[in-house]
CSV table of C-alpha atoms and ligand atoms in Angstrom, one decimal:
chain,number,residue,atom,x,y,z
A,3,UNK,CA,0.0,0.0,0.0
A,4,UNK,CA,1.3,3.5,-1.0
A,5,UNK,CA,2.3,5.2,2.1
A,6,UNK,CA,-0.4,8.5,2.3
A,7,UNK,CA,0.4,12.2,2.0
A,8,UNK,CA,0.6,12.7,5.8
A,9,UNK,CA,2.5,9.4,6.4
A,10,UNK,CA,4.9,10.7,4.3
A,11,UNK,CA,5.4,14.2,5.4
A,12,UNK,CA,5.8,12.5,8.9
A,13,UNK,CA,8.1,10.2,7.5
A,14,UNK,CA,10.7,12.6,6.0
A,15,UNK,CA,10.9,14.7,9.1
A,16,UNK,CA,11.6,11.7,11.2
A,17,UNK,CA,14.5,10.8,9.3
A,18,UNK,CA,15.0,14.8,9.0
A,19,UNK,CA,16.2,16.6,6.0
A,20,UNK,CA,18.5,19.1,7.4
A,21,UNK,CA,18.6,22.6,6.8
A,22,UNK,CA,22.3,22.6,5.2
A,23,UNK,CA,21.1,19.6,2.7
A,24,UNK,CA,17.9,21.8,2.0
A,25,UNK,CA,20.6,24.5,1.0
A,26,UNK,CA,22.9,22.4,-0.8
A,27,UNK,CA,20.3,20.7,-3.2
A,28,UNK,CA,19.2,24.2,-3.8
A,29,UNK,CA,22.5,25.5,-5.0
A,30,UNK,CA,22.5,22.4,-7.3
A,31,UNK,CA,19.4,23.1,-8.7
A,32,UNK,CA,20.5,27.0,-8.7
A,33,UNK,CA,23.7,27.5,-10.1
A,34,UNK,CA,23.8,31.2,-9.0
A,35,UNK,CA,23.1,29.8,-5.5
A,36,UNK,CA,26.6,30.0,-3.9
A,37,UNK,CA,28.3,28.8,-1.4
A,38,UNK,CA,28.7,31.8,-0.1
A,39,UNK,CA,25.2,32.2,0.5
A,40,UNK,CA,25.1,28.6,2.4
A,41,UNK,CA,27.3,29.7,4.5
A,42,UNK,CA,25.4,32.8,5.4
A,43,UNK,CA,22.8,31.2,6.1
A,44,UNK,CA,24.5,28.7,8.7
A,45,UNK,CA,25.9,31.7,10.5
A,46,UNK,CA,22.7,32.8,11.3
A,47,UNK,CA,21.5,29.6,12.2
A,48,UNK,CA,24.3,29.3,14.8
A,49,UNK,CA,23.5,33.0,16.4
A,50,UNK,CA,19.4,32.1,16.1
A,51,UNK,CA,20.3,28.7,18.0
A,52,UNK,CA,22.2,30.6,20.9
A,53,UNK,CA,19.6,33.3,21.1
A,54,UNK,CA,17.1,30.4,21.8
A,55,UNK,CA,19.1,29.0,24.4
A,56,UNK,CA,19.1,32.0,26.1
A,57,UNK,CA,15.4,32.7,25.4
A,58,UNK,CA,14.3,29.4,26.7
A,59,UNK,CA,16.0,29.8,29.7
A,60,UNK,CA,14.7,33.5,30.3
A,61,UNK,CA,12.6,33.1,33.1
A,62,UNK,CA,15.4,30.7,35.2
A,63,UNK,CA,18.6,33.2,34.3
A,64,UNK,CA,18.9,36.5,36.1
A,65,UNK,CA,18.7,38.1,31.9
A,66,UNK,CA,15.0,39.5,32.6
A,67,UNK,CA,14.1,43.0,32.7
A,68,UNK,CA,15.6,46.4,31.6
A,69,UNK,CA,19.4,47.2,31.2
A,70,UNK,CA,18.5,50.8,31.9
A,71,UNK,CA,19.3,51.6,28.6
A,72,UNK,CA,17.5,53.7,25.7
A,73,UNK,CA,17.7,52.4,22.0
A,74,UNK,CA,18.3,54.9,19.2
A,75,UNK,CA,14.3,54.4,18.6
A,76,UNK,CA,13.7,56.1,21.7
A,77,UNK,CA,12.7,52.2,23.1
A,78,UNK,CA,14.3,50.7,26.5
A,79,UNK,CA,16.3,47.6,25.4
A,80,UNK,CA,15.9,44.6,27.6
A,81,UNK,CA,18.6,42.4,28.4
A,82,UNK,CA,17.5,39.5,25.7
A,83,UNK,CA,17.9,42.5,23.1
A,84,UNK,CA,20.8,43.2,23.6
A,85,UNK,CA,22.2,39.5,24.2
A,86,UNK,CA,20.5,38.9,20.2
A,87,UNK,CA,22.3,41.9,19.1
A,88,UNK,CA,25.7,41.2,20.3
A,89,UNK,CA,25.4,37.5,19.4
A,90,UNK,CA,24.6,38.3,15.4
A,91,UNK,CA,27.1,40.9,15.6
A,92,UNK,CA,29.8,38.7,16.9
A,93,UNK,CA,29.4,35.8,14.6
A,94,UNK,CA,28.4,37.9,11.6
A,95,UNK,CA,31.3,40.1,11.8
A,96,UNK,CA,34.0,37.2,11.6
A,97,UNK,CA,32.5,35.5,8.8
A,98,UNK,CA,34.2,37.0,6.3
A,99,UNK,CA,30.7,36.9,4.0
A,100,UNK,CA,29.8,40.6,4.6
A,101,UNK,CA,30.6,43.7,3.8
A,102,UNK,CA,28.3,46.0,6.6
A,103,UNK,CA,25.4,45.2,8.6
A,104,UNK,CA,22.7,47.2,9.6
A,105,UNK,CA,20.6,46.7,13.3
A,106,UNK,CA,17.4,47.9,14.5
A,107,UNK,CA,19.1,48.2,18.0
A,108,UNK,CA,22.0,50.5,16.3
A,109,UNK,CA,21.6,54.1,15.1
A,110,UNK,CA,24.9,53.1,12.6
A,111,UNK,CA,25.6,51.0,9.8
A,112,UNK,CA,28.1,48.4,11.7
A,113,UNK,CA,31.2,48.6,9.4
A,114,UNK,CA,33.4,44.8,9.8
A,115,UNK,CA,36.2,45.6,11.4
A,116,UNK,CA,39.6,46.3,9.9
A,117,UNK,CA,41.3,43.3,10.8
A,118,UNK,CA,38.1,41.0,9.7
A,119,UNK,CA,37.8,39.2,6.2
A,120,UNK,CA,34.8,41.4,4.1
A,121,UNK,CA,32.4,39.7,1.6
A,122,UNK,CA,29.4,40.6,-0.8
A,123,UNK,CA,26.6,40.3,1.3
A,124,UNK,CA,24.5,43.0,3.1
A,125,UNK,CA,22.6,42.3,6.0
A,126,UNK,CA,19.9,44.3,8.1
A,127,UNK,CA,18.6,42.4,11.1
A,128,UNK,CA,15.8,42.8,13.9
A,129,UNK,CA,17.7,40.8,16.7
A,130,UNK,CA,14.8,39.9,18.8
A,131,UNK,CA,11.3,41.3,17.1
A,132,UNK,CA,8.5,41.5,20.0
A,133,UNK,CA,10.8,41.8,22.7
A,134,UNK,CA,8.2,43.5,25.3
A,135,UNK,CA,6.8,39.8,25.2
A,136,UNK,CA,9.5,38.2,26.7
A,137,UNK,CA,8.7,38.9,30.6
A,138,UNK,CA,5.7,37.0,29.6
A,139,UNK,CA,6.7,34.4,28.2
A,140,UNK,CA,5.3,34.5,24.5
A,141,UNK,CA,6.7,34.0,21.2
A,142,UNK,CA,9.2,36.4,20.0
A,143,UNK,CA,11.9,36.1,16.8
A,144,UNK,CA,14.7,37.4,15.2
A,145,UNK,CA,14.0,38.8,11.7
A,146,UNK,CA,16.9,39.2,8.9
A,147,UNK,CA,16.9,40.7,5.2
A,148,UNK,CA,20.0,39.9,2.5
A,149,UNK,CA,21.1,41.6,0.2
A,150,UNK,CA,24.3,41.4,-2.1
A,151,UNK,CA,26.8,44.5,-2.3
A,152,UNK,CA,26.5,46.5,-4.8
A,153,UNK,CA,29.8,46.8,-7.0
A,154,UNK,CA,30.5,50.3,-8.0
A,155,UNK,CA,33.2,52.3,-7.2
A,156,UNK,CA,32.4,56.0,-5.4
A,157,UNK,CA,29.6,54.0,-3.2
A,158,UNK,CA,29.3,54.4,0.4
A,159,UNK,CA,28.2,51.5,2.6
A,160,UNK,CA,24.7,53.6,3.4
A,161,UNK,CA,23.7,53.1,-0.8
A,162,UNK,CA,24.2,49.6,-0.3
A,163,UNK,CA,21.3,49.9,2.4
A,164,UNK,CA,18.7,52.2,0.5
A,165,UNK,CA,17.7,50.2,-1.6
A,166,UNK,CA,14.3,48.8,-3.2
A,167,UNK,CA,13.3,45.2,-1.1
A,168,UNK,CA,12.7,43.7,-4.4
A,169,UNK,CA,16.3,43.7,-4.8
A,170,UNK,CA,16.8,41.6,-1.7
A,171,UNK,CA,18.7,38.1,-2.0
A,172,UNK,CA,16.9,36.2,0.9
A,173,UNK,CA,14.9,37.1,3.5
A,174,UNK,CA,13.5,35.2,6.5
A,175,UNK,CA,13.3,34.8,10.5
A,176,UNK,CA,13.5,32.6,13.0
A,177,UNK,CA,10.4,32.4,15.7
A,178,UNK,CA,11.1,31.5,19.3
A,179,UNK,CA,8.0,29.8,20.3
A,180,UNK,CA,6.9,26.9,21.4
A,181,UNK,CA,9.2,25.5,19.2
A,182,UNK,CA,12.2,27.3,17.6
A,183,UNK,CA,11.7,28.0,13.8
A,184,UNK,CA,13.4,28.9,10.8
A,185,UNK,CA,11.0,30.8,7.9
A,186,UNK,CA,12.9,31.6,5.0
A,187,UNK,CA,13.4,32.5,1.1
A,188,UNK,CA,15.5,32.8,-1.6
A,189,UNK,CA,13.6,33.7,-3.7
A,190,UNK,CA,12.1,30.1,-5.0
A,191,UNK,CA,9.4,29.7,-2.8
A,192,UNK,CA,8.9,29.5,1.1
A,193,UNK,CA,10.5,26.5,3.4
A,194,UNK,CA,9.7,26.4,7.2
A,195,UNK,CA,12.3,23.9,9.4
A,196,UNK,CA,11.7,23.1,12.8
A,197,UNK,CA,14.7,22.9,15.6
A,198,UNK,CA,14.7,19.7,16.8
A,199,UNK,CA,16.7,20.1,19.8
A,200,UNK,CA,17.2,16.3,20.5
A,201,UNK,CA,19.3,16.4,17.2
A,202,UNK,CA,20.5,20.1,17.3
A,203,UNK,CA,19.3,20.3,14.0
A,204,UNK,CA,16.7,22.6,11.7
A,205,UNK,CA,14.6,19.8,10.3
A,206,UNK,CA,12.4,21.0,7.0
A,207,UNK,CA,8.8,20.9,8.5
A,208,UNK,CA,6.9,23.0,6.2
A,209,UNK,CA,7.9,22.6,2.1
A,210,UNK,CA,6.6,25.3,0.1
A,211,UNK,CA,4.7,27.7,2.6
A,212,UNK,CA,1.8,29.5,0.4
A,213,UNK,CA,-1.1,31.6,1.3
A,214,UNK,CA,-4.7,31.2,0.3
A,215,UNK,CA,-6.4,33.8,-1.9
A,216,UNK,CA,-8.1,35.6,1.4
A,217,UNK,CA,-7.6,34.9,4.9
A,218,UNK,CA,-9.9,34.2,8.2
A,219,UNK,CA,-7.9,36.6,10.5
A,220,UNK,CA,-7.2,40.6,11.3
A,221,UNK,CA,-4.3,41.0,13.3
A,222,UNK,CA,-4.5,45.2,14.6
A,223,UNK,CA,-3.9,46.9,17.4
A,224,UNK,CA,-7.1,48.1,17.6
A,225,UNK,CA,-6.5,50.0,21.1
A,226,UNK,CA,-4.8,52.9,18.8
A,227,UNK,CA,-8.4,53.5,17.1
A,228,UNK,CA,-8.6,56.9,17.9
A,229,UNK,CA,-5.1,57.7,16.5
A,230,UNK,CA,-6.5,56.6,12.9
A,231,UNK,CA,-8.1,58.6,10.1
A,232,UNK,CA,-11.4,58.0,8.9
A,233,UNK,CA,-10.3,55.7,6.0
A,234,UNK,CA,-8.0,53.6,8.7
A,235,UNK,CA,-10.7,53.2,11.0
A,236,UNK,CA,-13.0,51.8,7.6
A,237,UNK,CA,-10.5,49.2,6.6
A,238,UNK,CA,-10.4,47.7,10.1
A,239,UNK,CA,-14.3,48.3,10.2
A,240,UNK,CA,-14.7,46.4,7.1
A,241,UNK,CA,-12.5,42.8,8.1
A,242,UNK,CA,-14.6,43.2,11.4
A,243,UNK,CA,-18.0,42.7,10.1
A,244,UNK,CA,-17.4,40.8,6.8
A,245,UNK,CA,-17.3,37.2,6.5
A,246,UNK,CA,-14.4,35.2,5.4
A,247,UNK,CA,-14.8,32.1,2.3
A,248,UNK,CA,-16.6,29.9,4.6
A,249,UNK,CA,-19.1,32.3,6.0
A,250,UNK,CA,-17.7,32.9,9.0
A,251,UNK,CA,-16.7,36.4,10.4
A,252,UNK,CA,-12.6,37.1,10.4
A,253,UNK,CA,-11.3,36.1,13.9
A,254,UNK,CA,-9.1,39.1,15.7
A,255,UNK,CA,-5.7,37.4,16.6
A,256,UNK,CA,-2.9,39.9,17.8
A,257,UNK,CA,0.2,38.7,20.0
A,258,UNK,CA,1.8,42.4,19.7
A,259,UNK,CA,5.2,40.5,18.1
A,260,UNK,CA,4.9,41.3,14.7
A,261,UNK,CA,6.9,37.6,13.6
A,262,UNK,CA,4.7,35.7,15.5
A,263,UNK,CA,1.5,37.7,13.9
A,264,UNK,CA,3.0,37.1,10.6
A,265,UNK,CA,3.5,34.0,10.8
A,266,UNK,CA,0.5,32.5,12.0
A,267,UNK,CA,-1.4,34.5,9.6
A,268,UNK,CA,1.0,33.1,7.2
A,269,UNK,CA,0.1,29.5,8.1
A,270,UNK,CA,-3.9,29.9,8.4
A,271,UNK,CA,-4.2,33.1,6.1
A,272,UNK,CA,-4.8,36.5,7.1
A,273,UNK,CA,-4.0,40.3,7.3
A,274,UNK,CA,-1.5,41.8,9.5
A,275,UNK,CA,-2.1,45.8,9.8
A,276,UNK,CA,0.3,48.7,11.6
A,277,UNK,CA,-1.5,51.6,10.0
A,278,UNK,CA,0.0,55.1,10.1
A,279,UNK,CA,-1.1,56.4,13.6
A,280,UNK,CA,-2.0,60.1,11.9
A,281,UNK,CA,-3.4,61.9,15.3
A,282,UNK,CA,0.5,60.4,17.1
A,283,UNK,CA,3.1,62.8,16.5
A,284,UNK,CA,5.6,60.0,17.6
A,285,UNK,CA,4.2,57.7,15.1
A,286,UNK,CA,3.2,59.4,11.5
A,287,UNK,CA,4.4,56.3,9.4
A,288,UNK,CA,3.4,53.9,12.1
A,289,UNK,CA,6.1,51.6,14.3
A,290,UNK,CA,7.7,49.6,11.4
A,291,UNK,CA,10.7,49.6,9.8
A,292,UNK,CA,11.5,49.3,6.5
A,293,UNK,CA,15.0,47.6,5.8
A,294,UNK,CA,14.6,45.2,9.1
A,295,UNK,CA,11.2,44.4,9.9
A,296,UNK,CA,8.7,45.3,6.5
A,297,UNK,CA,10.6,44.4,3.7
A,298,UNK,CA,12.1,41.3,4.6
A,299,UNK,CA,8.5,39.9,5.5
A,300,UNK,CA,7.4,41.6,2.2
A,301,UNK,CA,9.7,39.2,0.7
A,302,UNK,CA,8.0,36.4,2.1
A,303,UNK,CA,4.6,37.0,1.8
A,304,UNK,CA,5.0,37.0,-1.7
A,305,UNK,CA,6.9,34.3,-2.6
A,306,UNK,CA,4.2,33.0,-0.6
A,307,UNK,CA,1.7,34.0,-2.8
A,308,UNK,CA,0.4,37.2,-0.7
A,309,UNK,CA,1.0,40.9,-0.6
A,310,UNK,CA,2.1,44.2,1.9
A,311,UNK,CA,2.2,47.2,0.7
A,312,UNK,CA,2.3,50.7,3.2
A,313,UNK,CA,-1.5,51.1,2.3
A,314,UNK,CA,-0.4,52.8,-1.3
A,315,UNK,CA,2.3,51.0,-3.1
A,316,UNK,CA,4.0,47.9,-2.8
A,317,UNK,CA,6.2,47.5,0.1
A,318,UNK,CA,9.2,45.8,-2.2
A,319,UNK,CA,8.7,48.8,-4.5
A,320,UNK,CA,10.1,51.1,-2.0
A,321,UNK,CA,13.8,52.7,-1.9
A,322,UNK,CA,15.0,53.3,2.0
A,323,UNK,CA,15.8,56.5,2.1
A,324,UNK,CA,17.3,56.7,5.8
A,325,UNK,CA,18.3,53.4,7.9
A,326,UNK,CA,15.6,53.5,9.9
A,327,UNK,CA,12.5,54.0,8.2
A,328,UNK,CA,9.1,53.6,9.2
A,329,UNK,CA,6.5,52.5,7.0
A,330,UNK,CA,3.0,51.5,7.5
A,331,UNK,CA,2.5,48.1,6.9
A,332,UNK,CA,-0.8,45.8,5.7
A,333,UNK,CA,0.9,42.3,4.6
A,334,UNK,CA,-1.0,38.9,4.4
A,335,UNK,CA,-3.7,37.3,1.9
A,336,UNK,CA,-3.6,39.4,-1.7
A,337,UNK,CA,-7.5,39.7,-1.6
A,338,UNK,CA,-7.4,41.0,1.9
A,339,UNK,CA,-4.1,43.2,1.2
A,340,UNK,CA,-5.7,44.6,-1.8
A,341,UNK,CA,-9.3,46.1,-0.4
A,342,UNK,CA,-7.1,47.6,2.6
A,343,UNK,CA,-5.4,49.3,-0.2
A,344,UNK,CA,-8.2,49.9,-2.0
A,345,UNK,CA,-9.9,51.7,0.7
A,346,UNK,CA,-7.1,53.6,2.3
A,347,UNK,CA,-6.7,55.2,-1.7
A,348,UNK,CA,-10.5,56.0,-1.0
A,349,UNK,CA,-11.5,53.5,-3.7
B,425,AHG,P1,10.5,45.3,18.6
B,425,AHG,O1,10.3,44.4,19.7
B,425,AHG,O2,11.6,44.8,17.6
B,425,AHG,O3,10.8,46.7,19.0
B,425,AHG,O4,9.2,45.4,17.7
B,425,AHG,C1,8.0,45.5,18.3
B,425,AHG,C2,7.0,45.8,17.3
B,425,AHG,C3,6.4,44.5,16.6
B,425,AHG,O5,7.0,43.3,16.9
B,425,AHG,C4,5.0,44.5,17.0
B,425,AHG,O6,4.2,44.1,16.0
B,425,AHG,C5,4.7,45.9,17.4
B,425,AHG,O7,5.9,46.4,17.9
B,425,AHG,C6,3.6,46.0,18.4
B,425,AHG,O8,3.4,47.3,18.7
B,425,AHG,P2,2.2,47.9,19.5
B,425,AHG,O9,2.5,47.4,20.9
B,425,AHG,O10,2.3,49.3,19.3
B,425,AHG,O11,1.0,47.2,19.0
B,426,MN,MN1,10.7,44.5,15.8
B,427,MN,MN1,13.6,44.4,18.1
C-alpha cells in the first residue's frame, strides 16, 4: 500500500532533512546559488540557536528585565535585546561573508572591522522582534533581510542599504516559540524547518509555505483606534463585520510580536495591519521599519503568494531613504491586502 500524503510528510521529518542539505540541493538546482550564501545562512542559524538557548531559559537566568538603557528608537532595550544583538554581531562580523550590517538596536551601519575578512553580502537584522513579550513568556523572533553589495566604485556603505526590497537576496526569520523556527526565502518559494533540539538540528517541516487567496484573520492593534483617520478606521471596520470564504466572520488574533503575527497568519491566512497612527506625533508612518522588519516579510509574503504594501504602493517597490525607516504596513492574503489598499486610496 502507498504510504499517504501525511505518512509521508511525517516520515521525512523523522528521518530529517537538514537545513544545510535543503541549501545544498538548492545550490544544485541553482547555479547562481553559492556557497557563499550557504554559508550565510549557517551563520545565522548558529546565532538564532544561541539566542534560543538563552530565550528558553529567560525566566530561570537572572537576563529579565531592563538594562537601563535607551535604544536609538527612543525604546528601553531589555537584556535579551541586547544579548540577540551582540550574538549576530559577533558571529556575523567574523564571517568573512559581509561587507556591513545594519541593526534595529543601532543608530549606525556596523562597518566589519579592519582586521576581519569582508564579503558581498549586506545584511539588516531585527535581533529579537517583540521583545516586550519576553517577561511574559510569549513568542518572540529574530528577523533578517539579504542583500548582495553592490559593485560600483564611489559607493558608500549607506547606498548599499537604501535600496528597493525587491532587490533583496533572501529574506526570512527565526520564531522562538513553542518550538524554535526557521522561515525563510531565496527567492524560489517559502521553506519552514523546525529545531529539533534532540538532534541540534533545523529539520524541514513546512515545504513550500503559500497563502490562500483571502484569509480568516485581522491582526490590529485596535487600542490605537482613535489615533487613525477616517479611511483607517474603515479598513479595520470592514474585516470586522465581513465574513471570510466559509461564512464565518474574520477572527481578531494579535500577539503584539509582529513575527509571530506574521507568521501565524501566514500558516492559516490573514491580514496583519500597523497603520499610520495620523493623530500620534511619535508615530506618523506607524512603528515599522522598512530595511529590518517590512521588507524582509514583504519578501515572504509573496513568494508566498500574498502581498504588503504601506496602504499605497508595494512594500518591495520602496527605496529606503534613511536606515531606519518607518512605514506602514498591511501584509498577508492578496485579496485582503488589496481592499485595505483599495480603501485607504478611497476606492
Ligand atoms: P521590537 O520588539 O523589535 O521593537 O518590535 C515591536 C513591534 C512589533 O513586533 C509588534 O508588531 C509591534 O511592535 C507591536 O506594537 P504595539 O505594541 O504598538 O501594537
Ligand atoms: Mn521588531
Ligand atoms: Mn527588536
Amino acid at each position: 500500500m502507498q504510504p499517504t500524503e501525511i505518512q509521508r510528510a511525517n516520515q521525512s521529518y523523522r528521518l530529517g532533512t537538514t537545513i544545510t542539505e535543503h541549501l545544498l540541493l538548492c545550490e544544485d538546482e541553482c547555479p547562481a546559488a553559492s556557497g557563499q550564501f550557504t554559508r550565510l545562512l549557517s551563520e545565522l542559524i548558529i546565532s538564532a540557536k544561541l539566542i534560543s538557548r538563552e530565550v528558553n531559559k529567560a525566566g530561570l537566568a537572572d537576563i529579565l528585565g531592563m538594562t537601563g538603557d535607551v535604544n536609538v528608537q527612543g525604546e528601553k532595550v531589555l537584556k535579551l535585546d541586547e544579548f540577540a544583538n551582540q550574538a549576530l554581531i559577533h558571529r556575523m562580523e567574523r564571517s568573512g561573508l559581509l561587507c556591513a550590517m545594519s541593526s534595529e538596536e543601532n543608530s549606525d551601519i556596523i562597518n566589519i572591522p579592519d582586521n576581519m575578512p569582508k564579503g558581498s553580502y549586506v545584511l539588516a537584522f531585527d535581533p529579537l522582534d517583540g521583545s516586550s513579550n519576553v517577561d511574559a513568556n510569549a513568542s518572540i523572533g529574530t528577523i533578517f533581510s539579504i542583500h548582495r553589495k553592490i559593485e560600483k566604485e564611489g559607493l558608500s556603505s549607506l547606498d548599499n542599504f537604501l535600496r528597493y526590497g525587491y532587490e533583496q537576496v533572501a529574506a526570512g526569520y527565526f520564531l522562538y516559540g513553542s518550538s524554535t523556527m526557521l522561515v525563510y526565502s531565496a527567492g524560489k518559494g517559502v521553506h519552514g524547518f523546525t529545531l529539533d533540539p534532540s538532534v541540534g538540528e533545523f529539520l524541514l517541516s513546512h515545504q513550500n509555505i503559500t497563502m490562500p487567496e483571502r484569509g480568516a484573520i485581522y491582526s490590529v492593534n485596535e487600542g490605537y483606534t482613535e489615533y487613525w483617520d477616517e479611511r483607517t478606521r474603515a479598513v479595520v471596520n470592514y474585516f470586522k463585520s465581513s465574513k471570510n470564504e466559509r461564512g464565518k466572520p474574520y477572527s481578531a488574533r494579535y500577539i503584539g510580536a509582529l513575527v509571530a503575527d506574521f507568521h501565524r497568519n501566514l500558516l492559516y491566512g490573514g491580514i496583519y495591519m500597523y497603520p499610520a497612527d495620523s493623530q500620534d506625533p511619535h508615530k506618523p508612518h506607524g512603528k515599522l521599519r522598512l530595511l529590518c522588519e517590512a521588507a524582509p516579510l514583504a519578501f515572504i509574503v509573496e513568494q508566498a503568494g500574498g502581498a504588503a504594501t504601506d496602504g499605497k504602493q508595494r512594500i518591495l517597490g520602496i527605496k529606503a531613504t534613511e536606515l531606519h525607516e518607518r512605514v506602514p504596513l498591511f501584509i498577508g492574503c492578496k485579496a485582503d491586502v488589496a481592499k485595505a489598499t483599495a480603501m485607504l486610496q478611497g476606492e
